[in-house]
Amino acid sequence: MPLAMNRDVFITCAVTGAGDTVSKSSHVPITPKQIADSAVDAAKAGAAVVHCHVRDPETGAASRRNDLYREVTERIRSADIDVVLNLTAGMGGDLVFGNVESPLPLNPTGTDMAGASERVSHVAECLPEICTLDCGTMNFNLGDYVMTNTPAMLRAMARKMTDLGVRPEIEAFDTGHLWFAKQLAEEGLIEDPVLIQLCMGIPWGAPDDLNTFMAMVNNLPQSWTFSAFSIGRNAMAYPAAAVLAGGNVRVGLEDNLFVGKGQLATNAQLVEKAVQVVEGMGARIIGPEDVRNKLKLTKR
């Protein structure tokens, strides 16, 4: 296919995530203040969008508490820099089976299943400009854990997000997720302009080799806006791949803890490095107001 490089690029910083990374790096933010401060630092470094999970302030474990989301939201909105707020809605679909011989009953440690209204209750309360919609079910990493998002659940969540006036960011971890995202658009459950994040390299979704990545890109409708990322050691190579393929960039401590070999990163450092990559390719970094205009977002 001909080169279709994106010349006007926005960067999303995924600030903390839900994974067990707190014990691996002291830079992973835990409390609402730490998460908001790290998001603001990322915005000052060049991120137009910050994608936020919340964590239990005492344990660092992933959380769905609305009060934590509300505090993060209020702190970011009261900061001295503008940024587009993107809250996850991926929590509440965690299924952990018992074991290979006795899958039932489910293992209560790690299992967290919630209904559609509960999964977007913090979105309804905080009204971010964007929230994520993990568009499928998959074996996620190791053991007996399954990331669970049924078609009925996704349709209900997409309808609620659209009714709230919040732009869903479709997260596609594999080709079937992209297929279902197109179905949601066809049914009118997500509206133009469609925003999609291609999530590469997460076991056992789409591997992050360039053939698979371009297969995903080539199956996107031309009118859709996409970003892409990979995890681990390929995370800082993907800004270049995404821009060359016509997309936008995501970096952050949710996806990768290192800015160089053996060098633990902050979110701001990862954004700064992504800015260097993008600008070194001859593209321009665009800010939050340009992103709002591009994606027809409602600033709160």
CSV table of N, CA and C in Angstrom, one decimal, residues 172-298:
chain,number,residue,atom,x,y,z
A,172,ALA,N,-9.4,-2.3,20.4
A,172,ALA,CA,-9.4,-3.5,19.6
A,172,ALA,C,-8.1,-4.2,19.8
A,173,PHE,N,-8.2,-5.4,20.5
A,173,PHE,CA,-7.0,-6.2,20.8
A,173,PHE,C,-6.8,-7.3,19.8
A,174,ASP,N,-7.7,-7.5,18.8
A,174,ASP,CA,-7.6,-8.5,17.8
A,174,ASP,C,-8.5,-8.2,16.7
A,175,THR,N,-8.4,-8.9,15.6
A,175,THR,CA,-9.2,-8.6,14.4
A,175,THR,C,-10.7,-8.7,14.6
A,176,GLY,N,-11.1,-9.7,15.4
A,176,GLY,CA,-12.5,-9.9,15.6
A,176,GLY,C,-13.1,-8.7,16.4
A,177,HIS,N,-12.3,-8.1,17.2
A,177,HIS,CA,-12.8,-6.9,17.9
A,177,HIS,C,-13.0,-5.7,17.0
A,178,LEU,N,-12.2,-5.6,16.0
A,178,LEU,CA,-12.4,-4.6,15.0
A,178,LEU,C,-13.6,-4.9,14.1
A,179,TRP,N,-13.8,-6.1,13.8
A,179,TRP,CA,-15.0,-6.6,13.1
A,179,TRP,C,-16.3,-6.2,13.9
A,180,PHE,N,-16.3,-6.4,15.2
A,180,PHE,CA,-17.5,-6.1,16.0
A,180,PHE,C,-17.6,-4.5,16.1
A,181,ALA,N,-16.5,-3.8,16.2
A,181,ALA,CA,-16.6,-2.4,16.2
A,181,ALA,C,-17.3,-1.8,15.0
A,182,LYS,N,-17.0,-2.4,13.8
A,182,LYS,CA,-17.7,-2.0,12.6
A,182,LYS,C,-19.3,-2.3,12.7
A,183,GLN,N,-19.6,-3.4,13.4
A,183,GLN,CA,-21.0,-3.7,13.6
A,183,GLN,C,-21.7,-2.7,14.5
A,184,LEU,N,-21.0,-2.3,15.6
A,184,LEU,CA,-21.6,-1.3,16.4
A,184,LEU,C,-21.8,0.0,15.7
A,185,ALA,N,-20.9,0.4,14.8
A,185,ALA,CA,-21.1,1.6,14.0
A,185,ALA,C,-22.2,1.4,13.0
A,186,GLU,N,-22.3,0.3,12.4
A,186,GLU,CA,-23.4,0.0,11.4
A,186,GLU,C,-24.8,0.1,12.1
A,187,GLU,N,-24.8,-0.3,13.4
A,187,GLU,CA,-26.1,-0.3,14.1
A,187,GLU,C,-26.4,1.1,14.7
A,188,GLY,N,-25.5,2.0,14.6
A,188,GLY,CA,-25.7,3.3,15.1
A,188,GLY,C,-25.4,3.5,16.6
A,189,LEU,N,-24.8,2.5,17.2
A,189,LEU,CA,-24.5,2.5,18.6
A,189,LEU,C,-23.3,3.3,19.0
A,190,ILE,N,-22.4,3.5,18.0
A,190,ILE,CA,-21.3,4.5,18.1
A,190,ILE,C,-21.4,5.4,16.9
A,191,GLU,N,-21.1,6.6,17.1
A,191,GLU,CA,-21.4,7.6,16.1
A,191,GLU,C,-20.1,8.2,15.5
A,192,ASP,N,-20.2,8.7,14.3
A,192,ASP,CA,-19.0,9.4,13.7
A,192,ASP,C,-18.7,10.7,14.5
A,193,PRO,N,-17.5,11.1,14.6
A,193,PRO,CA,-16.3,10.3,14.1
A,193,PRO,C,-15.9,9.2,15.0
A,194,VAL,N,-15.6,8.0,14.5
A,194,VAL,CA,-15.3,6.9,15.3
A,194,VAL,C,-13.8,7.0,15.7
A,195,LEU,N,-13.5,6.7,16.9
A,195,LEU,CA,-12.1,6.7,17.5
A,195,LEU,C,-11.8,5.3,17.9
A,196,ILE,N,-10.7,4.8,17.5
A,196,ILE,CA,-10.3,3.4,17.8
A,196,ILE,C,-8.8,3.3,18.2
A,197,GLN,N,-8.5,2.5,19.2
A,197,GLN,CA,-7.2,2.3,19.6
A,197,GLN,C,-6.8,0.8,19.3
A,198,LEU,N,-5.7,0.7,18.5
A,198,LEU,CA,-5.2,-0.7,18.1
A,198,LEU,C,-4.2,-1.1,19.2
A,199,CYS,N,-4.6,-2.1,19.9
A,199,CYS,CA,-3.8,-2.6,21.1
A,199,CYS,C,-3.0,-3.8,20.7
A,200,MET,N,-1.7,-3.6,20.5
A,200,MET,CA,-0.9,-4.6,19.9
A,200,MET,C,0.0,-5.3,20.9
A,201,GLY,N,0.3,-6.6,20.7
A,201,GLY,CA,1.3,-7.2,21.5
A,201,GLY,C,0.9,-7.7,22.9
A,202,ILE,N,-0.4,-7.7,23.2
A,202,ILE,CA,-0.9,-8.2,24.5
A,202,ILE,C,-1.2,-9.7,24.4
A,203,PRO,N,-0.6,-10.5,25.1
A,203,PRO,CA,-1.0,-12.0,25.0
A,203,PRO,C,-2.4,-12.2,25.5
A,204,TRP,N,-3.3,-12.8,24.8
A,204,TRP,CA,-3.1,-13.5,23.5
A,204,TRP,C,-4.0,-12.9,22.5
A,205,GLY,N,-3.8,-11.6,22.2
A,205,GLY,CA,-4.5,-10.9,21.2
A,205,GLY,C,-3.6,-10.8,20.0
A,206,ALA,N,-3.7,-9.6,19.3
A,206,ALA,CA,-3.0,-9.5,18.0
A,206,ALA,C,-1.5,-9.2,18.4
A,207,PRO,N,-0.6,-10.0,17.8
A,207,PRO,CA,0.9,-9.8,18.0
A,207,PRO,C,1.2,-8.5,17.3
A,208,ASP,N,2.4,-7.9,17.8
A,208,ASP,CA,2.7,-6.6,17.3
A,208,ASP,C,3.7,-6.5,16.1
A,209,ASP,N,3.8,-7.7,15.4
A,209,ASP,CA,4.6,-7.6,14.2
A,209,ASP,C,3.9,-6.7,13.1
A,210,LEU,N,4.6,-6.2,12.2
A,210,LEU,CA,4.1,-5.2,11.3
A,210,LEU,C,3.1,-5.8,10.3
A,211,ASN,N,3.2,-7.0,10.0
A,211,ASN,CA,2.2,-7.6,9.1
A,211,ASN,C,0.8,-7.6,9.8
A,212,THR,N,0.8,-8.0,11.0
A,212,THR,CA,-0.5,-8.0,11.7
A,212,THR,C,-1.0,-6.6,11.9
A,213,PHE,N,-0.1,-5.7,12.3
A,213,PHE,CA,-0.5,-4.3,12.5
A,213,PHE,C,-1.1,-3.7,11.3
A,214,MET,N,-0.5,-3.9,10.1
A,214,MET,CA,-1.0,-3.4,8.9
A,214,MET,C,-2.3,-4.1,8.5
A,215,ALA,N,-2.5,-5.3,8.8
A,215,ALA,CA,-3.8,-6.0,8.5
A,215,ALA,C,-4.9,-5.3,9.3
A,216,MET,N,-4.6,-4.9,10.5
A,216,MET,CA,-5.6,-4.2,11.3
A,216,MET,C,-5.9,-2.8,10.7
A,217,VAL,N,-4.8,-2.1,10.4
A,217,VAL,CA,-4.9,-0.7,9.8
A,217,VAL,C,-5.7,-0.8,8.5
A,218,ASN,N,-5.4,-1.8,7.7
A,218,ASN,CA,-6.0,-1.8,6.3
A,218,ASN,C,-7.5,-2.2,6.4
A,219,ASN,N,-7.9,-2.7,7.5
A,219,ASN,CA,-9.3,-3.0,7.7
A,219,ASN,C,-10.1,-1.9,8.4
A,220,LEU,N,-9.5,-0.8,8.7
A,220,LEU,CA,-10.2,0.3,9.3
A,220,LEU,C,-10.9,1.1,8.2
A,221,PRO,N,-12.2,1.5,8.4
A,221,PRO,CA,-12.8,2.5,7.5
A,221,PRO,C,-12.0,3.7,7.4
A,222,GLN,N,-11.9,4.3,6.2
A,222,GLN,CA,-11.0,5.5,6.0
A,222,GLN,C,-11.4,6.7,6.9
A,223,SER,N,-12.7,6.8,7.2
A,223,SER,CA,-13.1,7.9,8.0
A,223,SER,C,-12.8,7.8,9.5
A,224,TRP,N,-12.4,6.6,10.0
A,224,TRP,CA,-12.1,6.5,11.4
A,224,TRP,C,-10.7,7.0,11.7
A,225,THR,N,-10.6,7.5,13.0
A,225,THR,CA,-9.4,8.0,13.5
A,225,THR,C,-8.8,6.9,14.4
A,226,PHE,N,-7.5,6.6,14.2
A,226,PHE,CA,-7.0,5.6,15.1
A,226,PHE,C,-5.6,6.0,15.7
A,227,SER,N,-5.4,5.4,16.9
A,227,SER,CA,-4.1,5.4,17.5
A,227,SER,C,-3.7,3.9,17.7
A,228,ALA,N,-2.4,3.8,18.0
A,228,ALA,CA,-1.9,2.4,18.2
A,228,ALA,C,-0.8,2.4,19.3
A,229,PHE,N,-0.6,1.3,19.9
A,229,PHE,CA,0.5,1.1,20.9
A,229,PHE,C,0.9,-0.4,20.9
A,230,SER,N,2.1,-0.6,21.4
A,230,SER,CA,2.5,-1.9,21.8
A,230,SER,C,3.0,-1.8,23.2
A,231,ILE,N,3.2,-3.0,23.8
A,231,ILE,CA,3.7,-3.0,25.2
A,231,ILE,C,5.1,-3.5,25.3
A,232,GLY,N,5.7,-3.2,26.5
A,232,GLY,CA,7.1,-3.7,26.7
A,232,GLY,C,8.1,-3.1,25.8
A,233,ARG,N,9.1,-3.9,25.4
A,233,ARG,CA,10.2,-3.3,24.7
A,233,ARG,C,9.9,-2.8,23.3
A,234,ASN,N,8.8,-3.1,22.7
A,234,ASN,CA,8.4,-2.5,21.5
A,234,ASN,C,7.6,-1.2,21.6
A,235,ALA,N,7.3,-0.9,22.8
A,235,ALA,CA,6.4,0.3,23.0
A,235,ALA,C,6.9,1.6,22.4
A,236,MET,N,8.2,1.8,22.5
A,236,MET,CA,8.8,3.1,22.0
A,236,MET,C,9.1,3.0,20.5
A,237,ALA,N,9.0,1.8,19.9
A,237,ALA,CA,9.1,1.7,18.5
A,237,ALA,C,7.7,2.0,17.8
A,238,TYR,N,6.6,1.8,18.5
A,238,TYR,CA,5.3,1.9,17.9
A,238,TYR,C,4.9,3.3,17.6
A,239,PRO,N,5.4,4.4,18.3
A,239,PRO,CA,5.0,5.7,17.8
A,239,PRO,C,5.4,5.9,16.3
A,240,ALA,N,6.6,5.5,15.9
A,240,ALA,CA,7.0,5.6,14.5
A,240,ALA,C,6.1,4.8,13.6
A,241,ALA,N,5.8,3.5,14.0
A,241,ALA,CA,5.0,2.7,13.2
A,241,ALA,C,3.6,3.2,13.0
A,242,ALA,N,3.0,3.7,14.1
A,242,ALA,CA,1.6,4.3,14.1
A,242,ALA,C,1.6,5.5,13.1
A,243,VAL,N,2.5,6.4,13.3
A,243,VAL,CA,2.5,7.6,12.4
A,243,VAL,C,2.7,7.3,11.0
A,244,LEU,N,3.6,6.4,10.7
A,244,LEU,CA,3.8,6.0,9.3
A,244,LEU,C,2.6,5.3,8.7
A,245,ALA,N,1.8,4.6,9.5
A,245,ALA,CA,0.6,4.0,9.0
A,245,ALA,C,-0.6,4.9,8.9
A,246,GLY,N,-0.4,6.2,9.3
A,246,GLY,CA,-1.5,7.2,9.3
A,246,GLY,C,-2.2,7.4,10.6
A,247,GLY,N,-1.7,6.9,11.7
A,247,GLY,CA,-2.4,7.0,12.9
A,247,GLY,C,-1.7,7.9,13.9
A,248,ASN,N,-2.2,7.8,15.2
A,248,ASN,CA,-1.8,8.6,16.3
A,248,ASN,C,-1.1,7.7,17.3
A,249,VAL,N,-0.6,8.3,18.4
A,249,VAL,CA,0.4,7.7,19.3
A,249,VAL,C,-0.2,7.5,20.7
A,250,ARG,N,0.1,6.3,21.3
A,250,ARG,CA,-0.2,6.2,22.7
A,250,ARG,C,1.1,5.6,23.4
A,251,VAL,N,1.4,6.3,24.5
A,251,VAL,CA,2.5,5.8,25.3
A,251,VAL,C,2.0,5.9,26.8
A,252,GLY,N,2.8,5.4,27.7
A,252,GLY,CA,2.4,5.6,29.1
A,252,GLY,C,2.8,4.4,30.0
A,253,LEU,N,2.7,4.6,31.3
A,253,LEU,CA,3.1,3.5,32.2
A,253,LEU,C,2.1,2.4,32.3
A,254,GLU,N,1.0,2.5,31.7
A,254,GLU,CA,0.1,1.4,31.6
A,254,GLU,C,0.7,0.3,30.7
A,255,ASP,N,1.4,0.8,29.7
A,255,ASP,CA,1.9,-0.1,28.6
A,255,ASP,C,3.4,-0.5,28.8
A,256,ASN,N,4.2,0.4,29.4
A,256,ASN,CA,5.6,0.2,29.4
A,256,ASN,C,6.2,1.0,30.5
A,257,LEU,N,7.2,0.4,31.2
A,257,LEU,CA,7.7,1.1,32.4
A,257,LEU,C,9.1,1.7,32.1
A,258,PHE,N,9.6,1.5,30.9
A,258,PHE,CA,11.0,1.9,30.7
A,258,PHE,C,11.1,2.9,29.5
A,259,VAL,N,12.0,3.9,29.7
A,259,VAL,CA,12.3,4.9,28.6
A,259,VAL,C,13.5,4.5,27.9
A,260,GLY,N,14.3,3.6,28.4
A,260,GLY,CA,15.5,3.1,27.8
A,260,GLY,C,15.9,1.8,28.5
A,261,LYS,N,16.8,1.1,28.0
A,261,LYS,CA,17.2,-0.2,28.6
A,261,LYS,C,17.6,0.0,30.1
A,262,GLY,N,16.9,-0.7,31.0
A,262,GLY,CA,17.1,-0.6,32.4
A,262,GLY,C,16.8,0.8,33.1
A,263,GLN,N,16.2,1.7,32.3
A,263,GLN,CA,15.9,3.0,32.8
A,263,GLN,C,14.4,3.2,33.0
A,264,LEU,N,14.0,3.2,34.3
A,264,LEU,CA,12.6,3.4,34.6
A,264,LEU,C,12.1,4.8,34.2
A,265,ALA,N,10.9,4.8,33.6
A,265,ALA,CA,10.4,6.1,33.1
A,265,ALA,C,9.3,6.7,34.0
A,266,THR,N,9.1,8.0,33.8
A,266,THR,CA,7.9,8.6,34.2
A,266,THR,C,7.0,8.8,33.0
A,267,ASN,N,5.7,9.1,33.2
A,267,ASN,CA,4.8,9.3,32.1
A,267,ASN,C,5.3,10.5,31.2
A,268,ALA,N,5.8,11.5,31.9
A,268,ALA,CA,6.2,12.7,31.1
A,268,ALA,C,7.4,12.3,30.2
A,269,GLN,N,8.3,11.5,30.7
A,269,GLN,CA,9.5,11.1,29.9
A,269,GLN,C,9.1,10.3,28.7
A,270,LEU,N,8.1,9.4,28.9
A,270,LEU,CA,7.6,8.6,27.7
A,270,LEU,C,7.0,9.5,26.7
A,271,VAL,N,6.2,10.5,27.1
A,271,VAL,CA,5.6,11.5,26.2
A,271,VAL,C,6.7,12.3,25.5
A,272,GLU,N,7.7,12.8,26.3
A,272,GLU,CA,8.7,13.6,25.7
A,272,GLU,C,9.5,12.8,24.6
A,273,LYS,N,9.7,11.5,24.8
A,273,LYS,CA,10.4,10.7,23.8
A,273,LYS,C,9.5,10.5,22.6
A,274,ALA,N,8.2,10.3,22.8
A,274,ALA,CA,7.3,10.1,21.7
A,274,ALA,C,7.2,11.4,20.9
A,275,VAL,N,7.3,12.6,21.5
A,275,VAL,CA,7.3,13.8,20.8
A,275,VAL,C,8.5,13.9,19.9
A,276,GLN,N,9.7,13.5,20.5
A,276,GLN,CA,10.9,13.6,19.7
A,276,GLN,C,10.8,12.7,18.5
A,277,VAL,N,10.2,11.5,18.6
A,277,VAL,CA,10.1,10.6,17.5
A,277,VAL,C,9.2,11.2,16.4
A,278,VAL,N,8.0,11.7,16.8
A,278,VAL,CA,7.0,12.2,15.9
A,278,VAL,C,7.6,13.4,15.2
A,279,GLU,N,8.2,14.3,15.9
A,279,GLU,CA,8.7,15.6,15.3
A,279,GLU,C,9.9,15.2,14.4
A,280,GLY,N,10.7,14.2,14.8
A,280,GLY,CA,11.8,13.8,14.0
A,280,GLY,C,11.5,13.2,12.7
A,281,MET,N,10.2,12.8,12.6
A,281,MET,CA,9.7,12.2,11.3
A,281,MET,C,9.1,13.3,10.5
A,282,GLY,N,9.1,14.5,11.0
A,282,GLY,CA,8.5,15.6,10.2
A,282,GLY,C,7.1,15.9,10.4
A,283,ALA,N,6.5,15.3,11.4
A,283,ALA,CA,5.1,15.5,11.7
A,283,ALA,C,4.9,16.5,12.8
A,284,ARG,N,3.7,17.0,13.0
A,284,ARG,CA,3.4,18.0,14.0
A,284,ARG,C,2.6,17.5,15.1
A,285,ILE,N,2.9,17.8,16.3
A,285,ILE,CA,2.1,17.4,17.5
A,285,ILE,C,0.9,18.4,17.7
A,286,ILE,N,-0.3,17.9,17.7
A,286,ILE,CA,-1.4,18.7,17.9
A,286,ILE,C,-1.9,18.7,19.3
A,287,GLY,N,-2.6,19.7,19.8
A,287,GLY,CA,-3.0,19.8,21.2
A,287,GLY,C,-4.4,19.5,21.4
A,288,PRO,N,-4.9,19.6,22.6
A,288,PRO,CA,-6.3,19.2,23.0
A,288,PRO,C,-7.4,19.9,22.2
A,289,GLU,N,-7.2,21.2,21.9
A,289,GLU,CA,-8.3,21.8,21.2
A,289,GLU,C,-8.5,21.3,19.8
A,290,ASP,N,-7.3,21.0,19.1
A,290,ASP,CA,-7.4,20.4,17.8
A,290,ASP,C,-8.0,19.0,17.9
A,291,VAL,N,-7.7,18.3,18.9
A,291,VAL,CA,-8.3,16.9,19.1
A,291,VAL,C,-9.8,17.1,19.2
A,292,ARG,N,-10.2,18.0,20.1
A,292,ARG,CA,-11.7,18.2,20.2
A,292,ARG,C,-12.4,18.5,18.9
A,293,ASN,N,-11.8,19.4,18.1
A,293,ASN,CA,-12.4,19.7,16.8
A,293,ASN,C,-12.4,18.5,15.9
A,294,LYS,N,-11.3,17.8,15.9
A,294,LYS,CA,-11.2,16.6,15.0
A,294,LYS,C,-12.3,15.5,15.4
A,295,LEU,N,-12.4,15.3,16.7
A,295,LEU,CA,-13.3,14.2,17.2
A,295,LEU,C,-14.7,14.7,17.6
A,296,LYS,N,-15.0,16.0,17.5
A,296,LYS,CA,-16.2,16.5,17.9
A,296,LYS,C,-16.5,16.2,19.4
A,297,LEU,N,-15.6,16.5,20.2
A,297,LEU,CA,-15.7,16.3,21.6
A,297,LEU,C,-16.4,17.4,22.4
A,298,THR,N,-17.1,17.1,23.5
A,298,THR,CA,-17.7,18.1,24.3
A,298,THR,C,-16.8,18.4,25.5
